């Protein structure tokens, strides 16, 4: 009986050791980008720690703001690799968390979730951050106030809109330290989803685009 038990135990150990799998250096990467950062580059490194080759069959980001790249799909035992991810910050601020699902043909741990965490500083405070009206509303207009974050100097270069019914007007306050945008509609008869566009310059950097959602519902 002891001999059979030893043989069985050895067989199980060999089977487990041969299970294909990737060992990730880190499954979560955290960032604290500088003000005005447009993109974050994340690199998730891994190693095939099994005795069999492992093929990555799919890499799927959780949203369109994140793109990924992989130099090849199949990795031999002991071989190392990485998945590079580019997170487009855009207008996002505050705590952001983006996920990437990696699927492999590994018998053990065939699906892995990778995470990008970022605490993105605010360049602007926009109050309110969106405006809306009901269909048929009369005298549709709303004032939106735009202020820079503490210690930041900005210049709103101009405003535009995505729909001819939206008529934004920009006015500088306190010598350009603050701005107001009067958002008016010339017609509220039909439902609409649009936006007011702000082109903002700060610290000599490339102008950044902000959008204030405008809806008729």
XYZ file of C-alpha atoms in Angstrom:
217
model
C 0.000 0.000 0.000
C 2.865 2.393 0.844
C 4.474 1.762 -2.547
C 1.215 2.524 -4.364
C 0.746 5.688 -2.317
C 4.268 6.926 -3.122
C 3.809 6.248 -6.844
C 0.445 8.015 -6.866
C 1.843 11.004 -4.976
C 4.768 11.245 -7.392
C 2.404 11.146 -10.367
C 0.281 13.951 -8.903
C 3.354 16.085 -8.213
C 4.601 15.644 -11.779
C 1.181 16.506 -13.173
C 0.934 19.712 -11.112
C 4.488 20.683 -12.011
C 3.692 20.294 -15.696
C 0.579 22.489 -15.576
C 1.051 25.445 -17.904
C 0.844 28.855 -16.255
C 2.210 32.401 -16.289
C 3.608 34.030 -13.175
C 2.983 37.812 -13.124
C 5.482 40.192 -11.529
C 2.576 42.540 -10.644
C -1.083 42.303 -11.535
C -1.831 45.864 -10.387
C 0.184 48.965 -11.309
C -0.478 52.289 -9.563
C 0.289 55.764 -10.917
C 0.219 59.346 -9.630
C 0.667 61.339 -12.851
C 1.623 65.003 -13.046
C -0.975 67.632 -13.858
C -1.740 67.623 -17.566
C -0.478 64.096 -18.281
C -2.144 62.839 -21.467
C -1.093 59.168 -21.465
C 0.062 56.536 -18.992
C 2.238 53.628 -20.105
C 1.958 50.421 -18.074
C 4.055 47.281 -18.539
C 2.879 44.010 -17.018
C 5.768 41.522 -16.920
C 5.355 37.761 -16.678
C 7.258 34.475 -16.879
C 6.200 31.011 -17.946
C 7.028 29.009 -14.805
C 5.668 25.704 -16.096
C 7.133 22.825 -18.101
C 4.869 23.503 -21.083
C 4.447 26.297 -23.591
C 1.692 28.843 -22.872
C -0.235 30.733 -25.544
C -2.017 34.016 -24.842
C -5.247 33.754 -26.808
C -6.839 37.127 -25.938
C -5.965 40.460 -24.300
C -9.094 42.558 -23.703
C -9.104 46.062 -22.106
C -12.201 47.125 -20.160
C -12.696 50.340 -22.186
C -11.643 52.126 -25.359
C -9.387 54.517 -23.419
C -6.859 51.693 -22.960
C -4.936 49.959 -25.743
C -2.598 46.989 -25.381
C 0.301 45.440 -27.283
C 1.940 42.022 -27.143
C 5.108 41.155 -29.093
C 4.095 37.506 -29.529
C 1.535 35.002 -28.256
C 3.367 31.774 -27.335
C 5.983 31.494 -24.564
C 8.155 28.484 -23.859
C 9.017 27.185 -20.344
C 11.159 29.741 -18.504
C 10.554 32.432 -21.120
C 9.672 35.977 -20.044
C 7.428 38.538 -21.708
C 5.261 41.582 -21.078
C 1.975 43.164 -22.039
C 2.254 46.898 -22.600
C -0.814 49.077 -22.063
C -1.456 52.722 -22.928
C -4.140 54.539 -20.929
C -5.413 57.756 -22.555
C -6.216 60.111 -19.671
C -8.167 62.688 -21.701
C -10.621 64.592 -19.510
C -10.567 62.081 -16.638
C -9.725 63.194 -13.121
C -9.668 61.642 -9.656
C -9.246 57.936 -8.930
C -9.428 55.863 -12.113
C -9.247 52.079 -12.364
C -8.936 50.280 -15.699
C -8.848 46.518 -16.192
C -7.319 44.196 -18.775
C -8.448 40.576 -19.075
C -5.798 38.129 -20.305
C -6.900 34.672 -21.477
C -4.431 31.835 -22.084
C -4.548 28.137 -22.936
C -3.008 27.355 -19.529
C -4.625 24.508 -17.620
C -3.957 26.374 -14.367
C -5.039 30.038 -13.975
C -6.253 30.446 -17.604
C -7.710 33.926 -17.003
C -5.961 36.883 -15.351
C -7.198 40.389 -14.568
C -4.592 43.141 -14.755
C -5.358 46.546 -13.249
C -4.146 50.106 -13.856
C -4.902 52.474 -10.963
C -4.313 56.202 -11.334
C -4.980 59.247 -9.155
C -5.308 61.988 -11.785
C -5.084 65.595 -10.530
C -7.680 68.164 -11.577
C -6.742 71.015 -13.862
C -10.202 72.611 -13.771
C -13.300 72.764 -11.643
C -16.420 72.963 -13.826
C -19.687 73.742 -12.001
C -22.130 72.408 -12.999
C -20.315 69.749 -15.008
C -23.313 69.235 -17.342
C -26.562 70.987 -18.297
C -29.900 69.607 -19.444
C -33.458 70.685 -20.289
C -36.747 69.009 -21.035
C -38.167 69.136 -24.552
C -40.096 72.328 -25.177
C -38.431 74.266 -22.339
C -38.663 78.052 -22.675
C -35.711 80.408 -22.165
C -33.220 77.572 -22.000
C -29.960 78.984 -20.660
C -27.520 78.035 -17.917
C -24.280 79.560 -16.610
C -21.326 77.254 -16.097
C -18.334 78.430 -14.037
C -14.813 77.307 -14.899
C -12.043 77.690 -12.294
C -8.436 76.431 -12.267
C -7.152 74.078 -9.589
C -5.244 75.692 -6.732
C -1.856 76.992 -7.836
C -2.637 76.524 -11.547
C -2.810 79.292 -14.146
C -5.064 78.698 -17.147
C -6.433 80.493 -20.170
C -9.629 79.401 -21.897
C -8.823 80.064 -25.537
C -12.368 79.678 -26.774
C -15.609 77.724 -26.781
C -17.466 75.807 -29.467
C -20.400 73.392 -29.618
C -21.276 70.094 -31.248
C -24.749 71.235 -32.358
C -25.953 74.460 -33.967
C -28.736 74.681 -31.388
C -26.166 75.149 -28.611
C -24.976 78.754 -28.330
C -22.099 79.117 -25.830
C -20.683 82.507 -24.811
C -17.399 82.846 -22.914
C -16.628 85.597 -20.400
C -13.430 86.050 -18.365
C -13.804 87.005 -14.706
C -11.266 88.412 -12.212
C -8.755 89.223 -14.911
C -8.936 85.753 -16.425
C -8.542 83.882 -13.147
C -12.027 82.466 -13.581
C -14.441 82.071 -16.489
C -18.126 81.731 -17.066
C -19.793 80.055 -20.009
C -23.374 80.998 -20.781
C -24.956 77.980 -22.473
C -28.154 78.812 -24.357
C -30.353 76.831 -26.719
C -32.209 78.361 -29.665
C -34.515 75.364 -30.017
C -35.662 72.676 -27.568
C -38.271 70.946 -29.734
C -36.233 67.776 -30.297
C -34.187 65.534 -28.000
C -30.436 66.005 -28.223
C -27.133 64.873 -26.744
C -24.325 67.312 -27.430
C -21.591 69.268 -25.705
C -19.801 72.573 -25.319
C -16.088 72.325 -26.051
C -13.506 74.283 -24.056
C -9.932 74.712 -25.337
C -7.768 75.344 -22.283
C -4.130 76.456 -22.229
C -1.996 76.051 -19.110
C 1.694 76.408 -18.282
C 2.783 76.659 -21.909
C 1.592 73.096 -22.544
C -0.446 71.917 -25.498
C -4.085 73.094 -25.100
C -6.332 70.549 -23.412
C -9.906 69.925 -24.525
C -12.778 69.726 -22.039
C -16.398 68.971 -22.861
C -19.508 70.055 -20.975
C -22.377 67.651 -21.820
C -25.610 69.334 -23.011
C -28.847 67.368 -23.320
C -32.485 67.884 -24.205
C -34.621 65.018 -22.940
